[in-house]
Amino acid sequence: MTQPYAGSIPQPLSIPVIPLREFLPWALFGGLLMLLLIYFVGVEQGATSFIHGRVVHEFVHDGRHLLGFPCH
Amino acid sequence: MSLFTTAAIFLASPATNQSLVTRTLLLRGMLVGLIAGLIVFAFARWIGEPQVESAIAIENVSDQEKGEATDPELVSRGIQRGIGLLTGSVVYSSALGGIFGLVFAFSQGRFGFSSPRSLALWIAGLGFVSVALVPSLKYPASPPSVGNPETIGIRTTAFFLAIALCLASMIFSLQLARRFIRRFGVWNGSLLAVFLFVLLTVTFSSFLPAIDEVPPAFPASLLWKFRIASLEMQLLLWGTLGALFGWLTERDRNVHTLIR
């Protein structure tokens, strides 16, 4: 069988374009989920809060400052 | 059948189905983001934390001088700079990596890049400029004891607005870049697009509210070191995303061509 010298095989220039109707559901749900995660690290219990208290804010406190989010 | 071929078929199978390509790239982005998050955490712990500690010490001293009680510790400092910082770095980086994967999925084959490695590096570079670098020129990261708790609402809104406007300027400039390049050639067209991006962001940022809440007595060198550390963390994050994601995707694609 052929040896796996894959890196040296010249690539054909046909890179598959992902059709929008296949891309959008993933982009929508994946994107929203990612933004929600960023929200909890960066904003929750700062400017707005879903969860009562200050524990989330205090827990990610150092990360929030160092990652550049407005804090306190 | 060798072990290599088996592994290759296994790795290749999810991506042969077109509808699963996006999922693969999203998950790859998150995985690469997770690794980047660990690197960012290590760097933050090493370079960033000394600045955070000094800033907190200054905050406590100024609270005592004003006769105010220091804030009671809800979460201990050890947890904040340990597992808390780790969680923050890893979750943030994975989420950003996931979005990176989605942007890559949309861009591949659409903008004339034939190599996944260079496409990934371009997305990372432009992403760093428009999500981290330029917004931070207007609203730089601030250590503890800088920042008025009463303005958190306006500061948060302005911060995200700056990122959104910067991203919009980037997308708009990239759209026009194709037209400029067709009209004025690669060199002049690209320069014109860069100029447009700078012009747009400078204009936007002049309309966004100015925020300056650094106490007069806060040491300038500490502020500088903190902000540089923060910017270096972003550079490390985006650099790792771009390089690692491109490498993994290129490797994956080579496996496909081998099977065919």
mmCIF file of C-alpha atoms in Angstrom, chain B residues 91-249:
data_model
loop_
_atom_site.group_PDB
_atom_site.id
_atom_site.type_symbol
_atom_site.label_atom_id
_atom_site.label_comp_id
_atom_site.label_asym_id
_atom_site.label_seq_id
_atom_site.Cartn_x
_atom_site.Cartn_y
_atom_site.Cartn_z
ATOM 1 C CA VAL B 91 -14.243 28.432 29.311
ATOM 2 C CA TYR B 92 -13.546 31.759 27.592
ATOM 3 C CA SER B 93 -10.912 30.260 25.286
ATOM 4 C CA SER B 94 -13.022 27.214 24.386
ATOM 5 C CA ALA B 95 -16.008 29.398 23.555
ATOM 6 C CA LEU B 96 -13.867 31.717 21.456
ATOM 7 C CA GLY B 97 -12.341 28.626 19.815
ATOM 8 C CA GLY B 98 -15.819 27.337 18.969
ATOM 9 C CA ILE B 99 -16.717 30.617 17.292
ATOM 10 C CA PHE B 100 -13.346 30.509 15.531
ATOM 11 C CA GLY B 101 -14.249 27.041 14.188
ATOM 12 C CA LEU B 102 -17.596 28.328 12.908
ATOM 13 C CA VAL B 103 -15.966 31.304 11.177
ATOM 14 C CA PHE B 104 -13.464 28.906 9.627
ATOM 15 C CA ALA B 105 -16.295 26.617 8.468
ATOM 16 C CA PHE B 106 -18.000 29.545 6.779
ATOM 17 C CA SER B 107 -14.794 30.920 5.235
ATOM 18 C CA GLN B 108 -13.251 27.779 3.793
ATOM 19 C CA GLY B 109 -13.471 27.739 0.024
ATOM 20 C CA ARG B 110 -15.239 31.104 -0.001
ATOM 21 C CA PHE B 111 -12.330 33.543 0.139
ATOM 22 C CA GLY B 112 -9.747 31.954 -2.090
ATOM 23 C CA PHE B 113 -7.478 30.407 0.534
ATOM 24 C CA SER B 114 -6.295 26.999 -0.572
ATOM 25 C CA SER B 115 -4.364 26.137 2.570
ATOM 26 C CA PRO B 116 -6.242 25.605 5.843
ATOM 27 C CA ARG B 117 -3.138 26.678 7.752
ATOM 28 C CA SER B 118 -2.990 30.096 6.156
ATOM 29 C CA LEU B 119 -6.774 30.580 6.366
ATOM 30 C CA ALA B 120 -6.702 29.742 10.096
ATOM 31 C CA LEU B 121 -3.801 32.098 10.704
ATOM 32 C CA TRP B 122 -5.525 34.918 8.815
ATOM 33 C CA ILE B 123 -8.746 34.468 10.782
ATOM 34 C CA ALA B 124 -6.752 34.452 14.019
ATOM 35 C CA GLY B 125 -4.795 37.561 13.063
ATOM 36 C CA LEU B 126 -7.812 39.569 11.952
ATOM 37 C CA GLY B 127 -9.804 38.248 14.932
ATOM 38 C CA PHE B 128 -7.103 39.372 17.348
ATOM 39 C CA VAL B 129 -7.025 42.835 15.780
ATOM 40 C CA SER B 130 -10.786 43.333 15.741
ATOM 41 C CA VAL B 131 -11.871 41.543 18.935
ATOM 42 C CA ALA B 132 -8.911 42.132 21.241
ATOM 43 C CA LEU B 133 -6.366 44.710 20.069
ATOM 44 C CA VAL B 134 -8.419 47.624 18.726
ATOM 45 C CA PRO B 135 -11.220 47.501 21.356
ATOM 46 C CA SER B 136 -8.538 47.402 24.063
ATOM 47 C CA LEU B 137 -6.984 50.594 22.684
ATOM 48 C CA LYS B 138 -10.222 52.351 23.581
ATOM 49 C CA TYR B 139 -11.121 50.303 26.682
ATOM 50 C CA PRO B 140 -7.955 48.678 28.045
ATOM 51 C CA ALA B 141 -8.114 45.941 30.683
ATOM 52 C CA SER B 142 -8.091 47.301 34.223
ATOM 53 C CA PRO B 143 -6.728 45.742 37.393
ATOM 54 C CA PRO B 144 -8.714 45.527 40.663
ATOM 55 C CA SER B 145 -9.182 48.900 42.411
ATOM 56 C CA VAL B 146 -9.429 50.679 39.039
ATOM 57 C CA GLY B 147 -13.064 51.140 38.103
ATOM 58 C CA ASN B 148 -16.123 52.597 39.767
ATOM 59 C CA PRO B 149 -18.749 49.939 40.655
ATOM 60 C CA GLU B 150 -21.544 52.376 39.781
ATOM 61 C CA THR B 151 -20.484 52.652 36.134
ATOM 62 C CA ILE B 152 -20.302 48.895 35.462
ATOM 63 C CA GLY B 153 -23.426 49.063 33.264
ATOM 64 C CA ILE B 154 -22.182 51.759 30.901
ATOM 65 C CA ARG B 155 -18.670 50.288 30.864
ATOM 66 C CA THR B 156 -19.952 46.836 29.902
ATOM 67 C CA THR B 157 -22.239 48.220 27.184
ATOM 68 C CA ALA B 158 -19.476 50.414 25.758
ATOM 69 C CA PHE B 159 -16.987 47.514 25.819
ATOM 70 C CA PHE B 160 -19.206 45.150 23.849
ATOM 71 C CA LEU B 161 -20.332 47.930 21.534
ATOM 72 C CA ALA B 162 -16.668 48.660 20.759
ATOM 73 C CA ILE B 163 -16.075 44.992 19.877
ATOM 74 C CA ALA B 164 -19.226 44.839 17.740
ATOM 75 C CA LEU B 165 -18.367 48.041 15.845
ATOM 76 C CA CYS B 166 -14.810 46.882 15.357
ATOM 77 C CA LEU B 167 -15.958 43.524 13.962
ATOM 78 C CA ALA B 168 -18.435 45.274 11.677
ATOM 79 C CA SER B 169 -15.675 47.608 10.439
ATOM 80 C CA MET B 170 -13.440 44.611 9.799
ATOM 81 C CA ILE B 171 -16.105 42.727 7.832
ATOM 82 C CA PHE B 172 -17.016 45.832 5.841
ATOM 83 C CA SER B 173 -13.351 46.588 5.050
ATOM 84 C CA LEU B 174 -12.758 42.981 3.992
ATOM 85 C CA GLN B 175 -15.775 43.116 1.680
ATOM 86 C CA LEU B 176 -14.501 46.286 0.055
ATOM 87 C CA ALA B 177 -10.933 44.938 -0.027
ATOM 88 C CA ARG B 178 -11.909 42.486 -2.777
ATOM 89 C CA ARG B 179 -13.300 45.350 -4.868
ATOM 90 C CA PHE B 180 -10.314 47.608 -4.117
ATOM 91 C CA ILE B 181 -7.867 44.865 -5.082
ATOM 92 C CA ARG B 182 -9.646 44.230 -8.378
ATOM 93 C CA ARG B 183 -9.556 47.941 -9.126
ATOM 94 C CA PHE B 184 -6.188 49.103 -7.761
ATOM 95 C CA GLY B 185 -4.093 45.934 -7.572
ATOM 96 C CA VAL B 186 -3.117 43.811 -4.565
ATOM 97 C CA TRP B 187 -0.732 46.265 -2.888
ATOM 98 C CA ASN B 188 -2.680 49.512 -3.226
ATOM 99 C CA GLY B 189 -6.039 47.812 -2.800
ATOM 100 C CA SER B 190 -4.984 46.161 0.463
ATOM 101 C CA LEU B 191 -3.499 49.391 1.807
ATOM 102 C CA LEU B 192 -6.721 51.178 0.980
ATOM 103 C CA ALA B 193 -8.735 48.537 2.860
ATOM 104 C CA VAL B 194 -6.453 48.853 5.907
ATOM 105 C CA PHE B 195 -6.820 52.625 5.763
ATOM 106 C CA LEU B 196 -10.614 52.254 5.605
ATOM 107 C CA PHE B 197 -10.561 49.987 8.684
ATOM 108 C CA VAL B 198 -8.433 52.464 10.656
ATOM 109 C CA LEU B 199 -10.633 55.376 9.587
ATOM 110 C CA LEU B 200 -13.831 53.550 10.577
ATOM 111 C CA THR B 201 -12.564 52.416 13.979
ATOM 112 C CA VAL B 202 -11.081 55.813 14.856
ATOM 113 C CA THR B 203 -14.375 57.453 13.928
ATOM 114 C CA PHE B 204 -16.452 54.983 15.963
ATOM 115 C CA SER B 205 -14.209 55.198 18.978
ATOM 116 C CA SER B 206 -14.410 58.982 19.035
ATOM 117 C CA PHE B 207 -18.184 58.659 19.504
ATOM 118 C CA LEU B 208 -17.983 56.024 22.239
ATOM 119 C CA PRO B 209 -17.893 57.379 25.813
ATOM 120 C CA ALA B 210 -14.473 58.045 27.332
ATOM 121 C CA ILE B 211 -13.874 56.035 30.497
ATOM 122 C CA ASP B 212 -11.059 57.053 32.813
ATOM 123 C CA GLU B 213 -11.427 55.752 36.330
ATOM 124 C CA VAL B 214 -7.802 55.221 37.307
ATOM 125 C CA PRO B 215 -7.280 56.664 40.813
ATOM 126 C CA PRO B 216 -4.623 59.431 40.759
ATOM 127 C CA ALA B 217 -2.432 57.544 43.236
ATOM 128 C CA PHE B 218 -2.460 54.245 41.315
ATOM 129 C CA PRO B 219 1.118 53.321 40.224
ATOM 130 C CA ALA B 220 1.531 53.865 36.485
ATOM 131 C CA SER B 221 4.082 51.080 36.105
ATOM 132 C CA LEU B 222 1.707 48.557 37.699
ATOM 133 C CA LEU B 223 -1.106 49.623 35.351
ATOM 134 C CA TRP B 224 1.229 49.304 32.373
ATOM 135 C CA LYS B 225 2.432 45.837 33.399
ATOM 136 C CA PHE B 226 -1.128 44.647 33.994
ATOM 137 C CA ARG B 227 -2.352 45.894 30.631
ATOM 138 C CA ILE B 228 0.599 44.482 28.729
ATOM 139 C CA ALA B 229 0.087 41.099 30.439
ATOM 140 C CA SER B 230 -3.574 41.177 29.449
ATOM 141 C CA LEU B 231 -2.736 41.974 25.830
ATOM 142 C CA GLU B 232 -0.092 39.241 25.757
ATOM 143 C CA MET B 233 -2.681 36.755 27.004
ATOM 144 C CA GLN B 234 -4.949 37.685 24.093
ATOM 145 C CA LEU B 235 -2.073 37.386 21.626
ATOM 146 C CA LEU B 236 -1.182 33.982 23.043
ATOM 147 C CA LEU B 237 -4.805 32.845 22.837
ATOM 148 C CA TRP B 238 -5.366 33.931 19.246
ATOM 149 C CA GLY B 239 -1.931 32.758 18.140
ATOM 150 C CA THR B 240 -2.501 29.293 19.580
ATOM 151 C CA LEU B 241 -5.983 29.095 18.035
ATOM 152 C CA GLY B 242 -4.694 30.035 14.591
ATOM 153 C CA ALA B 243 -1.608 27.859 14.528
ATOM 154 C CA LEU B 244 -3.075 24.735 16.149
ATOM 155 C CA PHE B 245 -6.415 24.812 14.345
ATOM 156 C CA GLY B 246 -4.702 25.236 10.980
ATOM 157 C CA TRP B 247 -2.277 22.430 11.673
ATOM 158 C CA LEU B 248 -5.010 19.977 12.729
ATOM 159 C CA THR B 249 -7.233 20.840 9.762
#
